[in-house]
Short mmCIF file of C-alpha atoms in Angstrom, two decimals:
data_model
loop_
_atom_site.label_atom_id
_atom_site.label_comp_id
_atom_site.label_asym_id
_atom_site.label_seq_id
_atom_site.Cartn_x
_atom_site.Cartn_y
_atom_site.Cartn_z
CA UNK A 1 161.19 244.80 50.87
CA UNK A 2 163.49 241.82 51.13
CA UNK A 3 163.60 238.13 51.90
CA UNK A 4 163.94 236.88 48.34
CA UNK A 5 160.82 238.69 47.13
CA UNK A 6 158.52 237.30 49.84
CA UNK A 7 158.53 240.37 52.12
CA UNK A 8 157.21 243.84 51.45
CA UNK A 9 156.76 247.02 53.44
CA UNK A 10 154.20 249.65 52.59
CA UNK A 11 152.23 247.45 50.17
CA UNK A 12 148.91 245.72 50.71
CA UNK A 13 149.00 241.97 50.06
CA UNK A 14 146.86 240.24 47.43
CA UNK A 15 144.36 238.89 49.94
CA UNK A 16 143.71 242.37 51.40
CA UNK A 17 143.19 243.85 47.97
CA UNK A 18 141.08 241.07 46.48
CA UNK A 19 138.89 240.09 49.42
CA UNK A 20 138.78 243.12 51.73
CA UNK A 21 138.83 246.14 49.43
CA UNK A 22 142.00 247.31 51.21
CA UNK A 23 144.50 248.62 48.66
CA UNK A 24 146.71 250.87 50.74
CA UNK A 25 149.90 249.77 52.48
CA UNK A 26 150.96 252.95 54.30
CA UNK A 27 149.51 256.01 56.04
CA UNK A 28 151.21 259.21 57.19
CA UNK A 29 150.57 261.31 60.29
CA UNK A 30 152.37 264.49 61.34
CA UNK A 31 154.84 262.42 63.38
CA UNK A 32 154.77 258.82 62.07
CA UNK A 33 154.73 256.64 59.00
CA UNK A 34 152.30 253.76 59.53
CA UNK A 35 152.83 250.78 57.24
CA UNK A 36 152.07 247.12 56.64
CA UNK A 37 154.88 244.58 56.80
CA UNK A 38 153.93 241.49 54.81
CA UNK A 39 155.69 238.11 54.83
CA UNK A 40 154.45 235.68 52.14
CA UNK A 41 157.17 233.06 52.62
CA UNK A 42 154.70 230.49 54.01
CA UNK A 43 152.35 230.88 51.02
CA UNK A 44 153.35 228.34 48.33
CA UNK A 45 154.00 229.57 44.76
CA UNK A 46 151.29 228.91 42.18
CA UNK A 47 152.02 229.01 38.45
CA UNK A 48 149.51 230.21 35.86
CA UNK A 49 150.15 228.91 32.33
CA UNK A 50 149.26 231.11 29.34
CA UNK A 51 148.43 228.23 27.04
CA UNK A 52 146.64 230.44 24.52
CA UNK A 53 149.80 232.36 23.61
CA UNK A 54 151.26 229.63 21.44
CA UNK A 55 152.99 226.32 21.63
CA UNK A 56 156.16 227.56 23.33
CA UNK A 57 156.74 227.15 27.04
CA UNK A 58 159.01 228.92 29.49
CA UNK A 59 159.09 232.12 31.53
CA UNK A 60 157.41 234.18 28.83
CA UNK A 61 154.33 231.95 28.92
CA UNK A 62 153.75 231.60 32.65
CA UNK A 63 153.18 233.68 35.77
CA UNK A 64 154.08 232.62 39.29
CA UNK A 65 152.35 234.13 42.31
CA UNK A 66 152.08 233.28 45.97
CA UNK A 67 148.37 232.58 46.07
CA UNK A 68 146.67 231.98 49.46
CA UNK A 69 144.21 229.14 48.83
CA UNK A 70 141.21 228.64 51.10
CA UNK A 71 142.15 226.78 54.26
CA UNK A 72 145.88 227.10 53.56
CA UNK A 73 148.53 229.48 54.89
CA UNK A 74 147.90 233.23 54.59
CA UNK A 75 150.55 235.96 54.49
CA UNK A 76 151.76 237.16 57.87
CA UNK A 77 150.88 240.84 58.16
CA UNK A 78 152.08 243.22 60.86
CA UNK A 79 151.11 246.84 61.39
CA UNK A 80 154.10 249.01 62.24
CA UNK A 81 154.82 252.67 63.00
CA UNK A 82 158.04 254.51 62.16
CA UNK A 83 158.63 257.89 63.75
CA UNK A 84 159.36 260.61 61.20
CA UNK A 85 162.39 262.87 61.79
CA UNK A 86 162.04 266.67 62.08
CA UNK A 87 162.13 268.36 58.68
CA UNK A 88 164.92 270.78 59.53
CA UNK A 89 167.24 268.30 61.26
CA UNK A 90 170.65 267.37 59.89
CA UNK A 91 171.35 263.86 58.60
CA UNK A 92 172.77 262.61 61.92
CA UNK A 93 169.97 264.15 63.93
CA UNK A 94 167.42 262.68 61.50
CA UNK A 95 168.80 259.18 62.01
CA UNK A 96 168.80 259.59 65.80
CA UNK A 97 165.29 261.04 65.86
CA UNK A 98 163.79 258.38 63.65
CA UNK A 99 164.97 255.39 65.65
CA UNK A 100 163.44 251.99 64.97
CA UNK A 101 159.86 251.12 64.14
CA UNK A 102 157.38 249.75 66.63
CA UNK A 103 154.82 247.00 66.13
CA UNK A 104 151.11 247.64 66.84
CA UNK A 105 149.78 244.60 68.70
CA UNK A 106 146.54 243.11 67.30
CA UNK A 107 143.63 242.49 69.70
CA UNK A 108 142.82 239.08 71.13
CA UNK A 109 140.28 237.22 69.04
CA UNK A 110 140.84 239.28 65.88
CA UNK A 111 144.51 238.92 64.98
CA UNK A 112 144.36 237.56 61.46
CA UNK A 113 143.61 240.50 59.16
CA UNK A 114 144.35 244.23 59.22
CA UNK A 115 141.19 245.41 57.47
CA UNK A 116 141.31 249.21 57.70
CA UNK A 117 143.73 251.84 59.01
CA UNK A 118 143.26 255.58 59.52
CA UNK A 119 145.11 258.32 61.36
CA UNK A 120 143.30 260.92 63.49
CA UNK A 121 144.28 263.16 66.38
CA UNK A 122 147.85 261.85 66.43
CA UNK A 123 146.57 258.31 66.98
CA UNK A 124 146.24 255.26 64.76
CA UNK A 125 142.79 253.69 64.37
CA UNK A 126 142.94 250.15 63.03
CA UNK A 127 140.25 247.57 62.29
CA UNK A 128 141.20 243.92 62.79
CA UNK A 129 139.21 240.75 62.18
CA UNK A 130 139.65 237.01 62.61
CA UNK A 131 139.96 234.54 59.73
CA UNK A 132 136.26 233.49 59.70
CA UNK A 133 135.49 237.22 59.58
CA UNK A 134 133.00 236.84 62.42
CA UNK A 135 134.72 239.21 64.87
CA UNK A 136 135.75 242.76 64.02
CA UNK A 137 137.61 245.06 66.44
CA UNK A 138 138.26 248.78 66.18
CA UNK A 139 141.47 249.57 68.07
CA UNK A 140 143.08 252.94 68.88
CA UNK A 141 146.88 253.15 69.27
CA UNK A 142 148.88 256.00 70.78
CA UNK A 143 152.29 255.64 69.11
CA UNK A 144 153.82 258.92 70.31
CA UNK A 145 157.20 258.38 71.95
CA UNK A 146 156.69 254.63 72.28
CA UNK A 147 159.33 251.92 71.95
CA UNK A 148 158.80 248.22 71.48
CA UNK A 149 155.37 246.71 70.95
CA UNK A 150 152.44 249.12 71.35
CA UNK A 151 149.23 247.83 72.90
CA UNK A 152 146.07 249.52 71.72
CA UNK A 153 142.73 250.23 73.36
CA UNK A 154 139.79 248.27 71.94
CA UNK A 155 137.15 250.87 71.12
CA UNK A 156 134.44 248.69 69.58
CA UNK A 157 133.75 245.01 68.91
CA UNK A 158 131.34 243.58 66.31
CA UNK A 159 130.40 239.90 66.21
CA UNK A 160 128.31 237.85 63.79
CA UNK A 161 127.04 234.28 63.58
CA UNK A 162 127.80 234.26 59.84
CA UNK A 163 130.29 236.91 58.65
CA UNK A 164 130.80 240.65 58.96
CA UNK A 165 130.65 242.79 55.84
CA UNK A 166 133.53 245.27 56.03
CA UNK A 167 132.99 248.93 55.20
CA UNK A 168 134.76 252.28 54.86
CA UNK A 169 132.27 254.24 56.97
CA UNK A 170 134.18 255.04 60.14
CA UNK A 171 133.91 258.84 60.34
CA UNK A 172 135.24 260.70 63.39
CA UNK A 173 133.12 263.79 63.99
CA UNK A 174 135.10 265.51 66.76
CA UNK A 175 137.70 268.03 65.51
CA UNK A 176 141.18 266.53 65.85
CA UNK A 177 143.36 267.69 68.77
CA UNK A 178 145.67 266.13 71.33
CA UNK A 179 143.35 266.62 74.30
CA UNK A 180 140.29 264.68 73.10
CA UNK A 181 139.59 261.03 73.65
CA UNK A 182 139.99 261.48 77.40
CA UNK A 183 137.43 261.58 80.23
CA UNK A 184 135.50 264.82 79.95
CA UNK A 185 136.40 265.29 76.27
CA UNK A 186 135.00 262.26 74.45
CA UNK A 187 135.38 261.48 70.77
CA UNK A 188 132.20 261.19 68.72
CA UNK A 189 132.26 259.01 65.64
CA UNK A 190 129.97 257.39 63.09
CA UNK A 191 130.13 253.65 62.60
CA UNK A 192 128.23 251.39 60.20
CA UNK A 193 126.77 248.11 61.39
CA UNK A 194 124.37 245.41 60.22
CA UNK A 195 123.19 244.73 63.78
CA UNK A 196 119.63 245.72 62.78
CA UNK A 197 119.71 243.37 59.78
CA UNK A 198 120.59 246.20 57.38
CA UNK A 199 123.76 248.29 57.07
CA UNK A 200 123.07 251.54 58.91
CA UNK A 201 124.91 254.37 60.64
CA UNK A 202 125.24 254.76 64.41
CA UNK A 203 126.63 257.53 66.59
CA UNK A 204 129.20 256.50 69.21
CA UNK A 205 131.02 258.31 71.99
CA UNK A 206 134.41 257.23 73.38
CA UNK A 207 136.22 258.66 76.41
CA UNK A 208 139.62 257.10 75.72
CA UNK A 209 139.25 254.01 77.92
CA UNK A 210 137.04 250.95 77.63
CA UNK A 211 134.50 250.37 74.91
CA UNK A 212 132.71 253.20 73.15
CA UNK A 213 129.06 253.88 73.95
CA UNK A 214 126.44 253.68 71.21
CA UNK A 215 124.40 256.87 71.62
CA UNK A 216 121.80 256.45 68.89
CA UNK A 217 120.92 255.11 65.47
CA UNK A 218 121.52 257.75 62.81
CA UNK A 219 119.72 255.91 59.99
CA UNK A 220 117.14 253.13 60.05
CA UNK A 221 114.80 251.26 57.73
CA UNK A 222 114.64 248.24 55.36
CA UNK A 223 117.41 249.62 53.12
CA UNK A 224 121.19 249.94 53.34
CA UNK A 225 123.79 252.70 53.58
CA UNK A 226 126.56 252.21 51.01
CA UNK A 227 128.97 255.03 51.85
CA UNK A 228 129.48 258.14 53.94
CA UNK A 229 130.18 260.92 51.44
CA UNK A 230 130.68 263.82 53.82
CA UNK A 231 129.93 265.43 57.17
CA UNK A 232 129.25 269.09 57.96
CA UNK A 233 130.14 269.89 61.55
CA UNK A 234 128.39 273.28 61.41
CA UNK A 235 124.95 271.71 61.01
CA UNK A 236 125.82 268.17 62.19
CA UNK A 237 124.61 266.90 58.83
CA UNK A 238 125.85 263.64 57.33
CA UNK A 239 125.73 263.01 53.57
CA UNK A 240 125.55 259.38 52.49
CA UNK A 241 124.73 257.09 49.55
CA UNK A 242 122.04 254.48 50.08
CA UNK A 243 119.25 252.30 48.65
CA UNK A 244 116.32 254.15 50.24
CA UNK A 245 114.55 254.34 46.83
CA UNK A 246 114.90 250.60 46.24
CA UNK A 247 117.65 248.01 45.92
CA UNK A 248 118.20 248.68 42.20
CA UNK A 249 118.84 252.39 42.81
CA UNK A 250 121.50 254.41 44.62
CA UNK A 251 121.00 258.00 45.79
CA UNK A 252 122.80 260.72 47.72
CA UNK A 253 120.88 261.55 50.88
CA UNK A 254 121.41 263.73 53.92
CA UNK A 255 120.13 264.04 57.47
CA UNK A 256 121.08 265.67 60.72
CA UNK A 257 122.80 263.25 63.07
CA UNK A 258 120.57 264.10 66.03
CA UNK A 259 117.22 263.78 64.20
CA UNK A 260 114.87 260.82 63.82
CA UNK A 261 116.84 257.99 62.12
CA UNK A 262 114.05 257.43 59.60
CA UNK A 263 113.91 261.11 58.59
CA UNK A 264 116.03 260.98 55.42
CA UNK A 265 116.20 263.59 52.64
CA UNK A 266 117.01 262.39 49.11
CA UNK A 267 119.11 264.99 47.29
CA UNK A 268 119.57 263.26 43.91
CA UNK A 269 116.03 263.13 42.60
CA UNK A 270 116.75 261.60 39.18
CA UNK A 271 115.82 257.92 39.10
CA UNK A 272 118.71 255.50 38.69
CA UNK A 273 122.24 255.08 40.01
CA UNK A 274 124.33 257.93 41.44
CA UNK A 275 128.07 257.67 42.21
CA UNK A 276 129.02 260.73 44.23
CA UNK A 277 132.36 262.27 45.19
CA UNK A 278 131.97 265.14 47.66
CA UNK A 279 134.38 267.92 48.54
CA UNK A 280 135.81 268.09 52.07
CA UNK A 281 133.71 271.14 53.04
CA UNK A 282 130.47 269.49 51.79
CA UNK A 283 129.65 272.43 49.54
CA UNK A 284 130.27 270.75 46.18
CA UNK A 285 130.04 267.25 44.77
CA UNK A 286 130.49 265.43 41.47
CA UNK A 287 127.62 263.13 40.51
CA UNK A 288 128.02 260.43 37.88
CA UNK A 289 124.45 259.39 37.13
CA UNK A 290 122.96 256.79 34.80
CA UNK A 291 120.01 254.46 34.34
CA UNK A 292 119.10 251.56 32.08
CA UNK A 293 117.64 254.14 29.67
CA UNK A 294 120.00 256.99 30.57
CA UNK A 295 123.63 257.09 29.44
CA UNK A 296 126.10 258.37 32.05
CA UNK A 297 126.04 262.08 32.78
CA UNK A 298 128.59 263.79 35.02
CA UNK A 299 127.65 267.04 36.76
CA UNK A 300 129.16 269.25 39.44
CA UNK A 301 126.61 270.41 41.99
CA UNK A 302 126.78 273.21 44.50
CA UNK A 303 125.10 272.57 47.84
CA UNK A 304 123.17 275.47 49.36
CA UNK A 305 123.80 275.02 53.11
CA UNK A 306 120.70 276.89 54.36
CA UNK A 307 118.44 275.01 51.96
CA UNK A 308 120.04 271.67 52.90
CA UNK A 309 119.34 272.41 56.56
CA UNK A 310 115.76 273.25 55.62
CA UNK A 311 115.51 270.08 53.52
CA UNK A 312 116.69 267.98 56.46
CA UNK A 313 114.15 269.71 58.71
CA UNK A 314 111.40 268.94 56.18
CA UNK A 315 112.60 265.31 55.89
CA UNK A 316 112.17 264.80 52.19
CA UNK A 317 111.70 268.10 50.37
CA UNK A 318 115.09 268.82 48.79
CA UNK A 319 113.88 271.52 46.40
CA UNK A 320 116.41 274.34 46.21
CA UNK A 321 119.12 272.43 48.09
CA UNK A 322 121.22 271.84 44.94
CA UNK A 323 122.24 273.88 41.93
CA UNK A 324 124.09 272.57 38.86
CA UNK A 325 127.45 274.33 38.63
CA UNK A 326 128.96 272.50 35.66
CA UNK A 327 128.05 269.70 33.23
CA UNK A 328 131.21 267.67 32.59
CA UNK A 329 129.64 265.01 30.38
CA UNK A 330 126.20 264.50 28.91
CA UNK A 331 124.72 262.19 26.29
CA UNK A 332 121.32 261.01 25.16
CA UNK A 333 120.09 257.50 24.43
CA UNK A 334 117.12 256.73 22.23
CA UNK A 335 116.25 252.99 22.21
CA UNK A 336 115.68 251.67 18.71
CA UNK A 337 115.26 248.31 17.04
CA UNK A 338 115.95 249.60 13.53
CA UNK A 339 119.18 247.59 13.26
CA UNK A 340 121.21 250.32 11.53
CA UNK A 341 124.99 250.50 11.69
CA UNK A 342 125.02 252.63 14.84
CA UNK A 343 125.82 250.41 17.82
CA UNK A 344 123.73 252.62 20.10
CA UNK A 345 120.61 251.76 18.14
CA UNK A 346 121.17 248.05 18.80
CA UNK A 347 121.78 248.36 22.54
CA UNK A 348 118.27 248.01 23.89
CA UNK A 349 117.72 248.56 27.60
CA UNK A 350 116.65 245.45 29.51
CA UNK A 351 113.33 245.23 31.29
CA UNK A 352 113.76 245.48 35.06
CA UNK A 353 111.33 243.72 37.36
CA UNK A 354 110.94 241.30 40.23
CA UNK A 355 109.25 238.00 40.99
CA UNK A 356 108.52 235.94 44.07
CA UNK A 357 110.50 232.73 44.54
CA UNK A 358 109.23 229.51 46.12
CA UNK A 359 109.93 230.80 49.65
CA UNK A 360 108.11 234.10 49.14
CA UNK A 361 111.22 236.26 48.69
CA UNK A 362 111.14 238.84 45.92
CA UNK A 363 114.10 238.66 43.51
CA UNK A 364 115.08 241.45 41.10
CA UNK A 365 115.77 240.61 37.47
CA UNK A 366 116.89 242.20 34.20
CA UNK A 367 115.45 240.67 31.01
CA UNK A 368 117.13 241.09 27.60
CA UNK A 369 114.64 240.08 24.86
CA UNK A 370 115.79 238.68 21.49
CA UNK A 371 114.95 240.48 18.22
CA UNK A 372 111.28 240.26 17.23
CA UNK A 373 110.36 236.88 15.82
CA UNK A 374 108.39 233.71 16.46
CA UNK A 375 109.02 231.96 19.75
CA UNK A 376 109.42 230.21 21.99
CA UNK A 377 113.00 231.42 22.55
CA UNK A 378 115.78 229.52 24.30
CA UNK A 379 116.59 231.04 27.70
CA UNK A 380 120.05 231.82 29.09
CA UNK A 381 120.16 232.68 32.81
CA UNK A 382 123.19 234.68 33.91
CA UNK A 383 123.87 234.25 37.65
CA UNK A 384 126.55 235.20 40.15
CA UNK A 385 125.07 234.74 43.60
CA UNK A 386 127.32 236.94 45.72
CA UNK A 387 128.35 237.81 48.28
CA UNK A 388 129.37 241.45 47.79
CA UNK A 389 128.00 241.61 44.25
CA UNK A 390 124.84 243.09 42.74
CA UNK A 391 124.21 242.63 39.01
CA UNK A 392 120.69 244.03 38.57
CA UNK A 393 120.85 247.80 38.94
CA UNK A 394 119.05 250.70 37.30
CA UNK A 395 122.31 251.85 35.70
CA UNK A 396 123.87 252.08 32.26
CA UNK A 397 126.29 249.26 33.11
CA UNK A 398 123.29 246.91 33.20
CA UNK A 399 122.30 248.02 29.69
CA UNK A 400 125.84 247.97 28.30
CA UNK A 401 126.42 244.26 28.98
CA UNK A 402 127.80 243.20 25.61
CA UNK A 403 127.71 239.48 26.36
CA UNK A 404 123.97 239.69 26.99
CA UNK A 405 123.46 241.67 23.78
CA UNK A 406 125.52 239.21 21.76
CA UNK A 407 123.44 236.30 23.05
CA UNK A 408 120.16 238.11 22.39
CA UNK A 409 121.35 238.89 18.84
CA UNK A 410 121.60 235.12 18.32
CA UNK A 411 117.96 234.68 19.34
CA UNK A 412 118.36 233.93 23.04
CA UNK A 413 116.25 235.44 25.80
CA UNK A 414 118.77 236.44 28.50
CA UNK A 415 117.84 236.85 32.17
CA UNK A 416 119.97 238.21 35.00
CA UNK A 417 118.76 237.63 38.54
CA UNK A 418 120.08 238.79 41.91
CA UNK A 419 119.28 235.66 43.87
CA UNK A 420 119.78 235.30 47.61
CA UNK A 421 123.42 235.85 48.47
CA UNK A 422 123.56 239.14 46.57
CA UNK A 423 124.34 242.34 48.45
CA UNK A 424 122.36 245.47 49.40
CA UNK A 425 119.28 243.51 50.52
CA UNK A 426 120.15 242.95 54.19
CA UNK A 427 121.75 240.18 56.24
CA UNK A 428 118.94 237.63 55.96
CA UNK A 429 118.79 237.92 52.17
CA UNK A 430 122.57 237.71 51.76
#
């Protein structure tokens, strides 16, 4: 970087990290280094004082950052590509081969933010959006042998009357090669969209020119897809995490891309919240599972391909599709109100439920009761409101909220509620 500390290369800026879940600043292909060039010189410095450290002042008691306030100047971000030199070349040849970097031109109407970047088939796939976050463009760039500014081809455009929730669910299904993405050899890819009112997966086909064609919905229903965990090209089966068992739960599911979008097979049968990391060949995955009454357990599962294919065909019966290979962590939790010295005996799981508000919308809640005693009890309501946040989940993190337990130990009844504006309930709710 340079410019007196206001310019960086290869680092994501604060706004991208904080607001867009975009933490990377560079990507590498077989021929190019793709990177972000950030200029924060127009963003004014903002000083944070650490008044609780003592009475002294000075550099040791303050932090200064260039913080982009709402409605004020944002960092200027450019997406650039630098050709990589051949590995075996000498120093002079390496310098000549590398040359200068080229700038990837953002699309009209969505120039403000570089939201996502990936490299596939020797091309750069970038997602751009405008400042109101109401227009999102997926753009493909061919940077091979190019000099100067590189114009991309707009593959897909999403628009919203409110805002677009970004995601990490672009998954290109076609095996990478240099002769795809042209007429006669289209690229197939999965894309997530809230166009139905809920975040779901769609299958697209793109021939290399013009906009991609939406071929079909892959998933559908009054629930949301959270993540694409894997894809098996042999059986055209996609593995994904979703809320099909209810908004307070998260499960790993699978289905064949070409089947009925509502035919979904749940693989993780245990009630609660499952965070899954799947291997690249979709044969193994690590599942971190918990519930309000279940401490986290971490297991490695083996996927039985033939039984998964059968489970998808049966649309729901996943018996035999998984086998536990290894238990990495396991613990038990027995709720108790005995009040002994063990902290675990004092951490009581909250009661999960829902109620109907004045407009007829059901809201999920978690209720932390005070120790037994005469009431009525004073009530503390803990709210957030979203967007992008859900606080009432059937997970151990809901139970292990120490602030709630401290308040209930003082005799308060504590209630958490995911009011409208919270995520994973669809566009209208959020």
